[in-house]
Coordinates of C-alpha atoms in Angstrom, one line a residue:
Chain P
M1 CA 0.0 0.0 0.0
N2 CA 2.7 2.4 1.0
R3 CA 4.6 1.4 -2.1
M4 CA 1.8 2.5 -4.4
M5 CA 1.3 5.7 -2.5
Q6 CA 5.1 6.5 -2.8
I7 CA 4.9 6.0 -6.5
L8 CA 1.8 8.2 -6.8
T9 CA 3.4 10.9 -4.6
A10 CA 6.5 10.9 -6.8
L11 CA 4.4 11.2 -9.9
V12 CA 2.3 14.1 -8.6
S13 CA 5.3 15.9 -7.1
G14 CA 7.1 15.6 -10.4
A15 CA 4.0 17.0 -12.3
V16 CA 3.7 19.9 -9.8
F17 CA 7.4 20.6 -10.2
G18 CA 7.1 20.6 -14.0
L19 CA 4.0 22.8 -13.9
G20 CA 5.8 25.2 -11.6
L21 CA 8.9 25.3 -13.9
S22 CA 6.7 25.9 -16.9
L23 CA 4.9 28.8 -15.2
S24 CA 8.0 30.3 -13.7
G25 CA 10.0 30.9 -17.0
M26 CA 12.8 28.6 -15.9
L27 CA 12.2 26.4 -19.0
D28 CA 13.5 29.1 -21.2
P29 CA 17.3 28.9 -21.6
T30 CA 17.4 32.5 -23.0
R31 CA 15.8 33.8 -19.8
V32 CA 18.0 31.7 -17.6
R33 CA 21.1 33.1 -19.4
G34 CA 19.6 36.6 -19.1
F35 CA 19.3 36.0 -15.3
L36 CA 23.0 35.0 -15.1
D37 CA 24.1 38.0 -17.3
V38 CA 24.3 40.4 -14.4
G39 CA 26.6 42.7 -16.2
G40 CA 24.6 42.8 -19.4
G41 CA 20.9 43.1 -19.9
W42 CA 20.2 41.5 -16.5
D43 CA 16.7 39.9 -16.1
P44 CA 16.2 39.5 -12.3
S45 CA 12.8 37.9 -12.6
L46 CA 14.1 34.3 -12.1
A47 CA 15.3 35.3 -8.6
F48 CA 11.6 35.2 -7.7
V49 CA 11.5 31.5 -8.7
L50 CA 14.2 30.6 -6.2
G51 CA 12.7 33.0 -3.6
G52 CA 9.2 31.5 -3.9
A53 CA 10.4 27.9 -3.9
V54 CA 12.7 28.4 -0.9
M55 CA 10.0 30.2 1.0
V56 CA 7.5 27.4 0.6
A57 CA 10.1 24.6 1.1
F58 CA 11.3 26.4 4.3
A59 CA 7.8 26.0 5.7
G60 CA 7.9 22.3 4.6
M61 CA 11.2 21.8 6.5
A62 CA 9.7 23.3 9.6
M63 CA 6.7 20.9 9.4
R64 CA 9.1 18.0 8.9
R65 CA 10.7 18.6 12.3
R66 CA 7.3 17.9 13.9
L67 CA 6.9 14.5 12.2
Q68 CA 8.4 11.2 13.4
H69 CA 8.5 9.9 9.9
P70 CA 7.1 10.7 6.4
A71 CA 3.5 9.6 5.7
F72 CA 4.5 6.7 3.4
D73 CA 7.9 5.6 4.8
D74 CA 9.5 4.7 8.1
S75 CA 12.2 7.4 8.0
F76 CA 13.3 10.5 6.3
N77 CA 16.0 10.1 3.8
L78 CA 18.1 13.2 4.0
P79 CA 21.6 13.8 2.9
A80 CA 24.3 13.4 5.7
T81 CA 25.9 16.6 6.8
T82 CA 29.4 16.3 5.6
P83 CA 31.9 19.1 5.6
I84 CA 32.3 21.4 2.6
D85 CA 35.0 19.7 0.4
T86 CA 36.8 20.1 -2.9
R87 CA 34.5 17.7 -4.6
L88 CA 31.4 19.8 -3.7
I89 CA 33.0 23.1 -4.8
L90 CA 34.7 21.7 -8.0
G91 CA 31.5 19.8 -9.0
S92 CA 29.3 22.8 -8.5
A93 CA 31.7 25.0 -10.5
I94 CA 31.7 22.5 -13.4
F95 CA 27.9 22.4 -13.2
G96 CA 27.7 26.2 -13.2
V97 CA 29.9 26.4 -16.4
G98 CA 27.6 24.0 -18.2
W99 CA 24.5 25.8 -16.9
G100 CA 25.8 29.2 -18.1
M101 CA 26.8 27.7 -21.6
A102 CA 23.4 26.3 -22.4
G103 CA 21.0 27.9 -19.9
L104 CA 19.7 24.5 -19.0
C105 CA 19.9 22.6 -15.7
P106 CA 18.6 19.1 -15.0
G107 CA 15.0 19.9 -14.0
P108 CA 14.1 22.3 -16.8
A109 CA 16.0 20.0 -19.3
L110 CA 13.9 17.0 -18.4
A111 CA 10.6 18.9 -18.2
S112 CA 11.1 20.5 -21.6
L113 CA 11.7 17.1 -23.2
S114 CA 7.9 17.2 -23.7
L115 CA 8.3 19.9 -26.3
G116 CA 10.3 17.5 -28.4
L117 CA 13.1 19.9 -29.3
A118 CA 16.3 18.3 -30.7
P119 CA 18.8 20.5 -28.7
V120 CA 17.0 19.5 -25.4
V121 CA 17.1 15.8 -26.3
L122 CA 20.8 16.2 -27.1
F123 CA 21.4 18.0 -23.8
V124 CA 19.6 15.3 -21.8
G125 CA 21.6 12.6 -23.6
T126 CA 25.0 14.1 -22.9
M127 CA 23.9 15.0 -19.3
L128 CA 23.1 11.3 -18.6
A129 CA 26.4 10.4 -20.2
G130 CA 28.2 12.9 -17.9
M131 CA 26.5 11.3 -14.9
V132 CA 27.4 7.8 -15.9
V133 CA 31.0 8.8 -16.7
H134 CA 31.3 10.5 -13.3
D135 CA 30.0 7.5 -11.4
R136 CA 32.3 5.1 -13.3
L137 CA 35.5 7.2 -13.1
V138 CA 35.4 9.0 -9.8
P139 CA 35.8 6.7 -6.8
K140 CA 33.3 7.1 -4.0
P141 CA 34.6 9.4 -1.3
M142 CA 35.7 7.9 2.1
T143 CA 33.1 9.7 4.1
P144 CA 29.5 8.6 3.6
T145 CA 28.3 11.2 1.2
P146 CA 24.7 12.0 0.4
V147 CA 24.0 8.9 -1.5
V148 CA 20.4 9.5 -1.1
G149 CA 20.9 13.0 -1.3
A150 CA 20.8 16.4 -2.3
S151 CA 20.1 16.5 -5.6
Chain H
M1 CA 7.2 44.1 -18.4
T2 CA 9.1 41.3 -16.9
P3 CA 6.6 38.9 -15.4
Y4 CA 7.5 38.6 -11.7
W5 CA 4.2 37.1 -10.6
P6 CA 4.3 33.9 -12.7
S7 CA 7.9 33.4 -11.6
L8 CA 7.0 33.8 -7.9
L9 CA 3.9 31.5 -8.3
G10 CA 5.9 29.0 -10.3
G11 CA 8.6 29.0 -7.7
M12 CA 6.0 28.4 -5.0
L13 CA 4.6 25.4 -6.9
I14 CA 8.2 24.0 -7.1
G15 CA 8.5 24.5 -3.3
L16 CA 5.2 22.8 -2.8
S17 CA 6.4 19.8 -4.9
A18 CA 9.6 19.6 -2.8
T19 CA 7.5 19.8 0.4
M20 CA 5.1 17.0 -0.7
L21 CA 8.0 14.7 -1.6
L22 CA 9.7 15.3 1.7
L23 CA 6.7 15.0 4.0
L24 CA 5.0 12.1 2.2
N25 CA 7.9 10.1 0.9
G26 CA 10.8 11.4 3.0
R27 CA 12.8 12.2 -0.1
V28 CA 14.7 15.2 -1.3
A29 CA 13.4 16.7 -4.5
G30 CA 16.8 17.0 -6.2
I31 CA 16.5 16.4 -9.9
S32 CA 20.1 15.4 -10.6
G33 CA 20.0 13.0 -7.7
I34 CA 16.8 11.4 -8.8
L35 CA 18.0 11.1 -12.4
G36 CA 21.5 9.9 -11.3
R37 CA 19.9 7.1 -9.1
L38 CA 17.6 6.2 -12.0
A39 CA 20.7 5.9 -14.3
Q40 CA 22.3 3.6 -11.6
G41 CA 19.1 1.5 -11.6
A42 CA 18.3 2.5 -7.9
Q43 CA 14.7 2.8 -6.7
I44 CA 13.4 2.7 -10.2
P45 CA 9.6 2.9 -9.6
T46 CA 9.6 6.1 -7.6
N47 CA 12.4 7.8 -9.4
A48 CA 10.9 7.0 -12.8
A49 CA 7.4 8.2 -11.6
F50 CA 8.9 11.5 -10.6
V51 CA 10.7 12.0 -13.9
I52 CA 7.5 11.0 -15.8
G53 CA 5.5 13.6 -13.8
L54 CA 8.2 16.2 -14.4
I55 CA 7.9 15.6 -18.2
L56 CA 4.1 15.8 -18.0
G57 CA 4.3 19.1 -16.2
P58 CA 4.5 21.3 -19.3
L59 CA 1.6 19.4 -20.8
F60 CA -0.6 20.4 -17.8
Y61 CA 0.6 23.9 -18.3
R62 CA -0.4 23.7 -22.0
L63 CA -3.9 22.5 -20.9
L64 CA -4.3 25.3 -18.3
A65 CA -2.6 28.2 -20.1
G66 CA -3.5 27.4 -23.7
N67 CA 0.0 27.7 -24.9
W68 CA 3.4 25.9 -24.5
P69 CA 5.9 27.6 -22.2
D70 CA 8.6 29.5 -24.1
V71 CA 11.8 27.5 -24.8
T72 CA 14.2 29.5 -26.9
I73 CA 17.7 28.0 -27.4
T74 CA 20.3 30.0 -29.1
A75 CA 23.4 27.9 -28.3
S76 CA 24.9 25.7 -31.1
L77 CA 24.6 21.9 -30.9
P78 CA 28.3 21.3 -30.0
V79 CA 27.9 23.9 -27.2
I80 CA 24.7 22.2 -26.0
A81 CA 26.4 18.8 -26.1
L82 CA 29.4 19.9 -24.1
A83 CA 27.2 21.8 -21.6
G84 CA 25.1 18.7 -21.0
L85 CA 28.3 16.6 -20.2
L86 CA 29.5 19.3 -17.8
V87 CA 26.1 19.6 -16.1
G88 CA 25.8 15.8 -15.7
F89 CA 29.3 15.3 -14.4
G90 CA 29.3 18.4 -12.2
T91 CA 26.0 17.7 -10.5
R92 CA 27.1 14.2 -9.6
M93 CA 30.4 15.3 -8.3
G94 CA 28.9 18.2 -6.3
S95 CA 25.9 16.0 -5.3
G96 CA 23.3 18.4 -6.4
C97 CA 22.0 21.0 -8.7
T98 CA 19.6 24.0 -8.7
S99 CA 16.9 22.0 -7.1
G100 CA 18.6 19.8 -4.4
H101 CA 21.1 22.4 -3.3
G102 CA 19.2 25.5 -4.5
I103 CA 15.8 24.8 -3.1
V104 CA 15.9 22.0 -0.5
G105 CA 19.4 22.7 0.7
L106 CA 18.8 26.4 1.1
A107 CA 15.5 25.7 2.8
R108 CA 17.4 23.5 5.3
L109 CA 20.0 26.2 5.7
S110 CA 22.7 23.6 4.9
P111 CA 26.2 25.1 4.8
R112 CA 27.2 22.7 2.0
S113 CA 24.2 23.8 -0.1
I114 CA 24.9 27.5 0.5
A115 CA 28.5 26.9 -0.6
A116 CA 27.3 25.0 -3.7
V117 CA 24.7 27.6 -4.7
L118 CA 27.2 30.4 -4.4
T119 CA 29.7 28.4 -6.5
F120 CA 27.4 27.4 -9.3
L121 CA 25.8 30.9 -9.5
S122 CA 29.3 32.5 -9.7
A123 CA 30.4 30.0 -12.3
G124 CA 27.2 30.5 -14.4
V125 CA 27.5 34.3 -14.2
T126 CA 31.2 34.2 -15.2
T127 CA 30.5 31.8 -18.1
V128 CA 27.6 33.9 -19.5
T129 CA 29.7 37.1 -19.1
L130 CA 32.8 35.6 -20.9
M131 CA 30.7 34.2 -23.7
R132 CA 29.0 37.6 -24.2
L133 CA 32.4 39.4 -24.3
V134 CA 33.9 36.8 -26.7
S135 CA 31.0 36.9 -29.1
P136 CA 28.5 39.7 -28.3

């Protein structure tokens, strides 16, 4: 029973996420790059996406602290709090360069697959390849990192 | 006029999605993590369900708004291909992207996520700026 509810929750959460992305303007790589172009024709509107999302998620985190366990599972699966390390910073920097180049990050890239545009399909393909290459080449760190983790 | 309201409302829906996934399933709504685990063949039913829902999202938008969301891509295909590789590799190495670190991590006030967000924002700003200067 819980298993079915987990799958249903994941499906609905994904759809709400994709609807939110569509409404927010985050699906448009040109706007994303405009948001990052602070020294050019800066378009600050996408800061409201992050602001709105963090505001609501912050309330969600506060509610979590009052719960013993999630509704459909025995425990919360949150990333371990490990120190800030080279891997985190280097990985985030590599991600940021790719994000700036194309104006696409993983969520919007997956969501806009539904529009059937060739460049998006190409991006998702090489993104998956990049993930697989990383997981094959880079050894797992010594500390237990957020295997279930942050995103 | 730059549309701030749709951005704010869209962002709040994303926050709602992250809250649902956390309070009901106990999971972090991090897209690169969900996709990465799917690529590893881990927890396939729930991760695949989330990805399918995510892809359906713009279709619901189409039904409600009457038009598709704007997606205008100006980068060339080789640039897109390289960018995808960097995004895939980087988000796995940094254990997160705009959603996991940017939304859930910041909402948890995680020092790691704050560092990650500052790093990928700076790298993104630098990349866009350099590309504009090289070929305006």
